[in-house]
Amino acid sequence: MAAPRWEVVVLGLASVAWCVGDAQSGGGSAQFPWDKVRLPKHVVPLHYHLLIHPNLTTLTFTGTVAIDIAVTQPTNAVVLHSKRLRVTKAAIEAGAGSTCAVREVRVLQHPAHEQLALLAAEPLCTGHNYTISIQYAANLSDSFHGFYKSTYRTQEGELRVLASTHFEPTSARMAFPCFDEPAFKAMFSVKIRREPYHLALSNMPLVKSVNIASWLVEDHFDTTVKMSTYLVAFIVSDFKSISKVTSHGVKISIYTVPEKINQAHYALDAAVKLLDFYEDYFSIPYPLPKQDLAAIPDFQSGAMENWGLTTYRESALLYDPEKSSVSSRLWITMVIAHELAHQWFGNLVTMEWWNDLWLNEGFAKFMELLSVNVTHPELTVEDYFLRRCFDAMEVDALNSSHPVSTPVEDPAQILEMFDEVSYEKGSCILNMLRDFLTADVFKAGLVQYLQKYSYQNTKNEDLWESLANICPTVGTEKSELQSDGFCRRNQQSSSNAHWTKETLDVKAMMDTWTLQKGFPLVTVTVRGKNVHLQQEHYKKGEDSLSPTENGYLWHIPLTYITSKSYTVERFLMRTKTDVIILPEEVEWIKFNVDMNGYYIVHYEDDGWDRLINLLRENHTVVSSNDRASLINNIFQLVRIKKLSISKAFDLTSYMKRETQIMPILQGMNELVPIYKLMERRDMDDTEKQLKDYIVSLFKDLIDKQLWSDEGSVSERMLRQSLLMFACVRRYQPCVDKAEEYFSKWQKSNGTLRLPADVKTAVYTVGAQTSEGWDFLLSKYQHHSFSVDKDKIASALSLTRNKEKLQWLMDEGLRGDIIKTQDFPYIIVSVARNPSGYHLAWTFLKENWEKLIEKFELGSSSIAGIVTGVTNQYSTRPQLAQVKEFFSSLEEKSAQLRCIQQAIETIEDNIQWMDRYFEEIKTWLQKNHS
């Protein structure tokens, strides 16, 4: 390291000597006073006074921050976070009336820990307040985090620049020096300098604007409530807005680039309804005067819940009633519901540390279901909720999974927590808990939790404690709260007793779901009236049949219906084995009613045959959710050798008569990947037979689809999926119809209005010719197709032309024609294309460093790319290549969880193909000739 440079700077009247240097031992520089990744607790921030001045021409910014701090233990050093900031001045001043003045301050940096230390010559006094002030300069970030640059083109083609922030989890330190951990809550007073024709936004409303020069305005924003650093936000842009006031008096505004403001109305109405819903549901007023929702042209994730200024990628906020599809409306509503739920779960009450991120994300994900069901019942959001649980189980069954609550320390590990386990599994176990406690008890517990911990930080157990202290009143039972905080019930054996165990120990139960990874497999064996139950840890992979590891036991809230009674019966299973005694013998029994529980079920002996017969004879006897869960469970059981693949295929044959979206999408979800594995191995005959079989299952339904936008939301969602499925599988009637639409649309130079729900299929078929592909690309760049960009990109990535696929990936990373934010989606789409999977893998290897720089090590974007590019490999040479490349990387990359997941998935695919390929071939020859 170069020796530090010394300067003397006059601050106020005190002559403050200070130095900036990289503090590593040796090399002549001073020893950095702190060696841990987590900050010391000797000093606590109270109030930040922040002034930021971005220059959108030079793409740099300067800042000054004054932080009022309280000293809780004697210390010479104030250690805080700073990343890529060039500090030019620093001082520590004692609070008013204090005798503990500070003479000299030295500044040391520890880049590896992203930390900065202000060293005082003498100790700061415990119990006293000080103000530390730091001046600094930095470049606007080139990535999607910190204070970063975003651009868009006007209809005339002029490139415009704006600057926006994204701090979660650890990037506030890239915009200003701060105590960048969620438990260091403080208040923030923000000032922003800008040119007169720009507009600045922050978490709070504007209080006043001061003209500093003819070319410079300083905006002063109101002081925030007490909050975490990752929720601070500011934007400098030329956005336009529209506004409404909620019935509770909160001003809601949508901000977008000027030319897209006409696409903001749907989001505005949805946000008003949703914010009103949450204020009523939580019985806690939204504490800020306004809530802005801003659509940012470059955005890595879907959206971010900054308090009072939520930010979104454009496709997650902007909706054109003429052109947008119904899936877009559903997604926008869910994303807004998610971010607004965070204003309570996450912002008002925040997890103490990132190990409990699920308290934020699992809740916001779960609240989407609860809120949208009430505010937008026509979207039937429950039709899509369960898919999440199956998606979560997919990664949770791998050995590389982790408990919902898991220790993390450095920024890459923290970023890795933003995964299916925190979000989807978190929401699924909450849904299970709500079903277990009843909706009213669950809601009362949540309200108690939010009220008790407002403006504070919490751990897992704080939530369980709040939920356990509410007594359910179900049916005619009398409940009373005992001194130990548990509810006792006067048990009745009648069916209105909600759970047939007398103590509800919520913490003991939920610890089994949050502190150990994976989920249980419950095996059901019926012997007359006795139902024998056994639980074990469901695991894919080599040792999936080894006996359950010690200690893996869950408290499972079982539910079941039988051929004799459709009333949901409930039973809390807390031991390895148990027995339920039925009132009479039954034809069949179905556990996990409506898939409200996060577990899968195996029916021993002829249990599955009875259910398969039931589906064949009268599938509507059980709900569409139950049918979807049977389809999912039977294929998961094949994976661990509990059943033969023939049995699973026997079950699918009922689907010729299925009409509901949940089971149909689930059937596709299980069958299409099998066909994709074969496609990667060039097994032409069997692959074709399997494809024909899948098409034959849905053929009648596909033929019935109208090529229009008519019908309910789930009918329209189903249409979009079925037509896309049929056209990609080259089902001729679908291809012909799509070609006809495409050629008319092309002849009209894109002015003909295509039904929104069939666009994806039409574009995909059109992109198969070189001329069609070029035409689509020209429309992709045209402003009038902005809401169709994702659909067009998807179609472009399905061409068989390798040069075009390569060009797409190159362009996506360059970020000029195709925004880099869409690159992860493009490369995975190319990887799913039989003509593209080699290209995508080569591209990933050659550009790994660039990808890490742009999307951040540990991010879900990187995880999505790694698993998406490799998850259809199923040969030993492919596995060797993947292992070889990732093990050649530096340690931090090589240890990423997504790499372990990718390797395990390929190993699982190899076993699967070795084990079942011949059997599938035989089954198809016998049952589908």
mmCIF file of N, CA and C in Angstrom, residues 444-521:
data_model
loop_
_atom_site.group_PDB
_atom_site.id
_atom_site.type_symbol
_atom_site.label_atom_id
_atom_site.label_comp_id
_atom_site.label_asym_id
_atom_site.label_seq_id
_atom_site.Cartn_x
_atom_site.Cartn_y
_atom_site.Cartn_z
ATOM 1 N N ALA A 444 -54.590 -10.535 14.484
ATOM 2 C CA ALA A 444 -54.443 -9.878 15.791
ATOM 3 C C ALA A 444 -52.991 -9.949 16.265
ATOM 4 N N GLY A 445 -52.336 -11.097 16.021
ATOM 5 C CA GLY A 445 -50.936 -11.263 16.422
ATOM 6 C C GLY A 445 -50.014 -10.335 15.648
ATOM 7 N N LEU A 446 -50.271 -10.201 14.346
ATOM 8 C CA LEU A 446 -49.448 -9.306 13.507
ATOM 9 C C LEU A 446 -49.579 -7.863 13.968
ATOM 10 N N VAL A 447 -50.810 -7.457 14.228
ATOM 11 C CA VAL A 447 -51.047 -6.071 14.643
ATOM 12 C C VAL A 447 -50.314 -5.808 15.957
ATOM 13 N N GLN A 448 -50.392 -6.793 16.859
ATOM 14 C CA GLN A 448 -49.704 -6.641 18.146
ATOM 15 C C GLN A 448 -48.184 -6.511 17.944
ATOM 16 N N TYR A 449 -47.653 -7.324 17.040
ATOM 17 C CA TYR A 449 -46.219 -7.312 16.731
ATOM 18 C C TYR A 449 -45.810 -5.946 16.167
ATOM 19 N N LEU A 450 -46.573 -5.437 15.198
ATOM 20 C CA LEU A 450 -46.226 -4.156 14.566
ATOM 21 C C LEU A 450 -46.348 -2.993 15.547
ATOM 22 N N GLN A 451 -47.371 -3.044 16.397
ATOM 23 C CA GLN A 451 -47.545 -1.940 17.353
ATOM 24 C C GLN A 451 -46.443 -1.958 18.405
ATOM 25 N N LYS A 452 -46.123 -3.156 18.872
ATOM 26 C CA LYS A 452 -45.133 -3.266 19.945
ATOM 27 C C LYS A 452 -43.735 -2.843 19.478
ATOM 28 N N TYR A 453 -43.402 -3.146 18.217
ATOM 29 C CA TYR A 453 -42.027 -2.931 17.758
ATOM 30 C C TYR A 453 -41.881 -1.796 16.732
ATOM 31 N N SER A 454 -42.870 -0.897 16.645
ATOM 32 C CA SER A 454 -42.769 0.223 15.696
ATOM 33 C C SER A 454 -41.465 0.998 15.903
ATOM 34 N N TYR A 455 -40.803 1.348 14.812
ATOM 35 C CA TYR A 455 -39.530 2.096 14.801
ATOM 36 C C TYR A 455 -38.394 1.344 15.497
ATOM 37 N N GLN A 456 -38.568 -0.004 15.643
ATOM 38 C CA GLN A 456 -37.514 -0.799 16.294
ATOM 39 C C GLN A 456 -37.083 -1.929 15.370
ATOM 40 N N ASN A 457 -36.202 -2.774 15.907
ATOM 41 C CA ASN A 457 -35.709 -3.935 15.163
ATOM 42 C C ASN A 457 -36.081 -5.211 15.900
ATOM 43 N N THR A 458 -36.309 -6.268 15.137
ATOM 44 C CA THR A 458 -36.804 -7.506 15.762
ATOM 45 C C THR A 458 -36.024 -8.727 15.301
ATOM 46 N N LYS A 459 -36.219 -9.812 16.077
ATOM 47 C CA LYS A 459 -35.698 -11.126 15.721
ATOM 48 C C LYS A 459 -36.895 -12.060 15.527
ATOM 49 N N ASN A 460 -36.590 -13.218 14.910
ATOM 50 C CA ASN A 460 -37.593 -14.274 14.710
ATOM 51 C C ASN A 460 -38.553 -14.450 15.894
ATOM 52 N N GLU A 461 -37.948 -14.621 17.101
ATOM 53 C CA GLU A 461 -38.777 -15.006 18.259
ATOM 54 C C GLU A 461 -39.753 -13.907 18.688
ATOM 55 N N ASP A 462 -39.444 -12.645 18.342
ATOM 56 C CA ASP A 462 -40.369 -11.565 18.713
ATOM 57 C C ASP A 462 -41.712 -11.753 18.016
ATOM 58 N N LEU A 463 -41.658 -12.249 16.776
ATOM 59 C CA LEU A 463 -42.897 -12.481 16.028
ATOM 60 C C LEU A 463 -43.681 -13.634 16.652
ATOM 61 N N TRP A 464 -42.978 -14.733 16.971
ATOM 62 C CA TRP A 464 -43.689 -15.899 17.542
ATOM 63 C C TRP A 464 -44.335 -15.531 18.876
ATOM 64 N N GLU A 465 -43.621 -14.712 19.628
ATOM 65 C CA GLU A 465 -44.161 -14.321 20.937
ATOM 66 C C GLU A 465 -45.461 -13.524 20.741
ATOM 67 N N SER A 466 -45.460 -12.594 19.778
ATOM 68 C CA SER A 466 -46.672 -11.804 19.538
ATOM 69 C C SER A 466 -47.826 -12.688 19.074
ATOM 70 N N LEU A 467 -47.515 -13.709 18.269
ATOM 71 C CA LEU A 467 -48.584 -14.565 17.738
ATOM 72 C C LEU A 467 -49.092 -15.554 18.788
ATOM 73 N N ALA A 468 -48.221 -15.912 19.743
ATOM 74 C CA ALA A 468 -48.629 -16.904 20.746
ATOM 75 C C ALA A 468 -49.513 -16.275 21.811
ATOM 76 N N ASN A 469 -49.418 -14.940 21.942
ATOM 77 C CA ASN A 469 -50.141 -14.289 23.030
ATOM 78 C C ASN A 469 -51.576 -13.926 22.672
ATOM 79 N N ILE A 470 -52.084 -14.502 21.608
ATOM 80 C CA ILE A 470 -53.467 -14.218 21.211
ATOM 81 C C ILE A 470 -54.231 -15.520 21.362
ATOM 82 N N CYS A 471 -55.394 -15.474 21.960
ATOM 83 C CA CYS A 471 -56.150 -16.712 22.098
ATOM 84 C C CYS A 471 -57.176 -16.861 20.999
ATOM 85 N N PRO A 472 -57.135 -17.992 20.294
ATOM 86 C CA PRO A 472 -58.136 -18.203 19.250
ATOM 87 C C PRO A 472 -59.490 -18.507 19.861
ATOM 88 N N THR A 473 -60.532 -18.102 19.184
ATOM 89 C CA THR A 473 -61.862 -18.533 19.602
ATOM 90 C C THR A 473 -62.465 -19.201 18.385
ATOM 91 N N VAL A 474 -62.584 -20.504 18.455
ATOM 92 C CA VAL A 474 -63.061 -21.253 17.296
ATOM 93 C C VAL A 474 -64.298 -22.027 17.698
ATOM 94 N N GLY A 475 -65.318 -21.954 16.882
ATOM 95 C CA GLY A 475 -66.521 -22.726 17.158
ATOM 96 C C GLY A 475 -67.052 -22.381 18.536
ATOM 97 N N THR A 476 -67.319 -23.422 19.310
ATOM 98 C CA THR A 476 -67.943 -23.184 20.611
ATOM 99 C C THR A 476 -66.938 -23.336 21.741
ATOM 100 N N GLU A 477 -65.623 -23.399 21.373
ATOM 101 C CA GLU A 477 -64.662 -23.631 22.456
ATOM 102 C C GLU A 477 -64.461 -22.387 23.297
ATOM 103 N N LYS A 478 -64.146 -22.611 24.560
ATOM 104 C CA LYS A 478 -63.735 -21.491 25.395
ATOM 105 C C LYS A 478 -62.207 -21.552 25.469
ATOM 106 N N SER A 479 -61.574 -20.428 25.232
ATOM 107 C CA SER A 479 -60.104 -20.407 25.316
ATOM 108 C C SER A 479 -59.688 -19.435 26.396
ATOM 109 N N GLU A 480 -58.617 -19.743 27.079
ATOM 110 C CA GLU A 480 -58.121 -18.762 28.039
ATOM 111 C C GLU A 480 -56.603 -18.714 27.953
ATOM 112 N N LEU A 481 -56.048 -17.553 28.224
ATOM 113 C CA LEU A 481 -54.605 -17.389 28.147
ATOM 114 C C LEU A 481 -53.998 -17.784 29.490
ATOM 115 N N GLN A 482 -53.075 -18.724 29.464
ATOM 116 C CA GLN A 482 -52.405 -19.155 30.689
ATOM 117 C C GLN A 482 -51.223 -18.232 30.964
ATOM 118 N N SER A 483 -50.699 -18.322 32.180
ATOM 119 C CA SER A 483 -49.616 -17.418 32.547
ATOM 120 C C SER A 483 -48.352 -17.660 31.711
ATOM 121 N N ASP A 484 -48.214 -18.866 31.143
ATOM 122 C CA ASP A 484 -47.005 -19.111 30.350
ATOM 123 C C ASP A 484 -47.150 -18.607 28.919
ATOM 124 N N GLY A 485 -48.266 -17.918 28.653
ATOM 125 C CA GLY A 485 -48.414 -17.342 27.318
ATOM 126 C C GLY A 485 -48.981 -18.304 26.298
ATOM 127 N N PHE A 486 -49.348 -19.537 26.714
ATOM 128 C CA PHE A 486 -49.941 -20.461 25.753
ATOM 129 C C PHE A 486 -51.450 -20.450 25.901
ATOM 130 N N CYS A 487 -52.108 -20.785 24.808
ATOM 131 C CA CYS A 487 -53.559 -20.886 24.889
ATOM 132 C C CYS A 487 -53.943 -22.301 25.264
ATOM 133 N N ARG A 488 -54.815 -22.443 26.227
ATOM 134 C CA ARG A 488 -55.376 -23.760 26.541
ATOM 135 C C ARG A 488 -56.784 -23.788 25.982
ATOM 136 N N ARG A 489 -57.221 -24.936 25.550
ATOM 137 C CA ARG A 489 -58.584 -25.035 25.047
ATOM 138 C C ARG A 489 -59.311 -26.109 25.834
ATOM 139 N N ASN A 490 -60.614 -25.942 25.959
ATOM 140 C CA ASN A 490 -61.413 -27.068 26.431
ATOM 141 C C ASN A 490 -61.650 -27.899 25.177
ATOM 142 N N GLN A 491 -60.912 -28.990 25.039
ATOM 143 C CA GLN A 491 -60.927 -29.740 23.782
ATOM 144 C C GLN A 491 -62.270 -30.418 23.557
ATOM 145 N N GLN A 492 -62.691 -30.414 22.320
ATOM 146 C CA GLN A 492 -63.817 -31.259 21.939
ATOM 147 C C GLN A 492 -63.318 -32.079 20.771
ATOM 148 N N SER A 493 -63.823 -33.267 20.593
ATOM 149 C CA SER A 493 -63.330 -34.058 19.474
ATOM 150 C C SER A 493 -64.153 -33.776 18.222
ATOM 151 N N SER A 494 -65.173 -32.935 18.343
ATOM 152 C CA SER A 494 -66.002 -32.648 17.166
ATOM 153 C C SER A 494 -65.165 -31.907 16.138
ATOM 154 N N SER A 495 -65.655 -31.855 14.907
ATOM 155 C CA SER A 495 -64.820 -31.326 13.830
ATOM 156 C C SER A 495 -64.597 -29.822 13.941
ATOM 157 N N ASN A 496 -65.345 -29.127 14.810
ATOM 158 C CA ASN A 496 -65.063 -27.685 14.857
ATOM 159 C C ASN A 496 -63.899 -27.363 15.787
ATOM 160 N N ALA A 497 -63.359 -28.366 16.464
ATOM 161 C CA ALA A 497 -62.122 -28.106 17.201
ATOM 162 C C ALA A 497 -61.050 -27.895 16.138
ATOM 163 N N HIS A 498 -60.395 -26.750 16.179
ATOM 164 C CA HIS A 498 -59.554 -26.398 15.031
ATOM 165 C C HIS A 498 -58.320 -27.284 14.937
ATOM 166 N N TRP A 499 -57.632 -27.466 16.041
ATOM 167 C CA TRP A 499 -56.452 -28.334 16.031
ATOM 168 C C TRP A 499 -56.548 -29.268 17.217
ATOM 169 N N THR A 500 -56.364 -30.577 16.973
ATOM 170 C CA THR A 500 -56.616 -31.526 18.040
ATOM 171 C C THR A 500 -55.381 -31.784 18.901
ATOM 172 N N LYS A 501 -54.777 -30.702 19.377
ATOM 173 C CA LYS A 501 -53.711 -30.809 20.378
ATOM 174 C C LYS A 501 -53.988 -29.662 21.319
ATOM 175 N N GLU A 502 -53.644 -29.814 22.603
ATOM 176 C CA GLU A 502 -54.188 -28.765 23.452
ATOM 177 C C GLU A 502 -53.305 -27.531 23.647
ATOM 178 N N THR A 503 -52.002 -27.652 23.473
ATOM 179 C CA THR A 503 -51.190 -26.446 23.657
ATOM 180 C C THR A 503 -50.694 -25.949 22.314
ATOM 181 N N LEU A 504 -50.895 -24.663 22.050
ATOM 182 C CA LEU A 504 -50.339 -24.108 20.830
ATOM 183 C C LEU A 504 -49.038 -23.416 21.190
ATOM 184 N N ASP A 505 -47.920 -24.105 20.980
ATOM 185 C CA ASP A 505 -46.641 -23.451 21.228
ATOM 186 C C ASP A 505 -46.135 -22.965 19.873
ATOM 187 N N VAL A 506 -46.482 -21.731 19.537
ATOM 188 C CA VAL A 506 -46.185 -21.215 18.195
ATOM 189 C C VAL A 506 -44.679 -21.208 17.945
ATOM 190 N N LYS A 507 -43.903 -20.801 18.958
ATOM 191 C CA LYS A 507 -42.455 -20.712 18.755
ATOM 192 C C LYS A 507 -41.856 -22.096 18.486
ATOM 193 N N ALA A 508 -42.235 -23.072 19.300
ATOM 194 C CA ALA A 508 -41.671 -24.421 19.107
ATOM 195 C C ALA A 508 -42.032 -24.938 17.719
ATOM 196 N N MET A 509 -43.264 -24.670 17.310
ATOM 197 C CA MET A 509 -43.687 -25.138 15.999
ATOM 198 C C MET A 509 -42.908 -24.425 14.895
ATOM 199 N N MET A 510 -42.871 -23.091 14.951
ATOM 200 C CA MET A 510 -42.284 -22.338 13.844
ATOM 201 C C MET A 510 -40.756 -22.430 13.803
ATOM 202 N N ASP A 511 -40.131 -22.685 14.953
ATOM 203 C CA ASP A 511 -38.683 -22.916 14.931
ATOM 204 C C ASP A 511 -38.352 -24.106 14.024
ATOM 205 N N THR A 512 -39.246 -25.109 13.993
ATOM 206 C CA THR A 512 -38.950 -26.281 13.150
ATOM 207 C C THR A 512 -39.002 -25.908 11.675
ATOM 208 N N TRP A 513 -39.706 -24.826 11.336
ATOM 209 C CA TRP A 513 -39.805 -24.417 9.928
ATOM 210 C C TRP A 513 -38.781 -23.354 9.547
ATOM 211 N N THR A 514 -38.245 -22.602 10.547
ATOM 212 C CA THR A 514 -37.336 -21.505 10.189
ATOM 213 C C THR A 514 -35.882 -21.784 10.554
ATOM 214 N N LEU A 515 -35.628 -22.692 11.485
ATOM 215 C CA LEU A 515 -34.243 -22.892 11.934
ATOM 216 C C LEU A 515 -33.597 -24.143 11.344
ATOM 217 N N GLN A 516 -34.355 -24.943 10.585
ATOM 218 C CA GLN A 516 -33.724 -26.060 9.871
ATOM 219 C C GLN A 516 -34.127 -25.970 8.403
ATOM 220 N N LYS A 517 -33.223 -26.413 7.543
ATOM 221 C CA LYS A 517 -33.517 -26.289 6.118
ATOM 222 C C LYS A 517 -34.435 -27.427 5.660
ATOM 223 N N GLY A 518 -34.977 -27.283 4.460
ATOM 224 C CA GLY A 518 -35.756 -28.357 3.886
ATOM 225 C C GLY A 518 -37.185 -28.396 4.385
ATOM 226 N N PHE A 519 -37.852 -29.517 4.107
ATOM 227 C CA PHE A 519 -39.257 -29.668 4.479
ATOM 228 C C PHE A 519 -39.552 -31.160 4.632
ATOM 229 N N PRO A 520 -40.655 -31.491 5.295
ATOM 230 C CA PRO A 520 -40.932 -32.905 5.547
ATOM 231 C C PRO A 520 -41.720 -33.588 4.421
ATOM 232 N N LEU A 521 -41.462 -34.887 4.315
ATOM 233 C CA LEU A 521 -42.279 -35.784 3.505
ATOM 234 C C LEU A 521 -43.091 -36.601 4.502
#
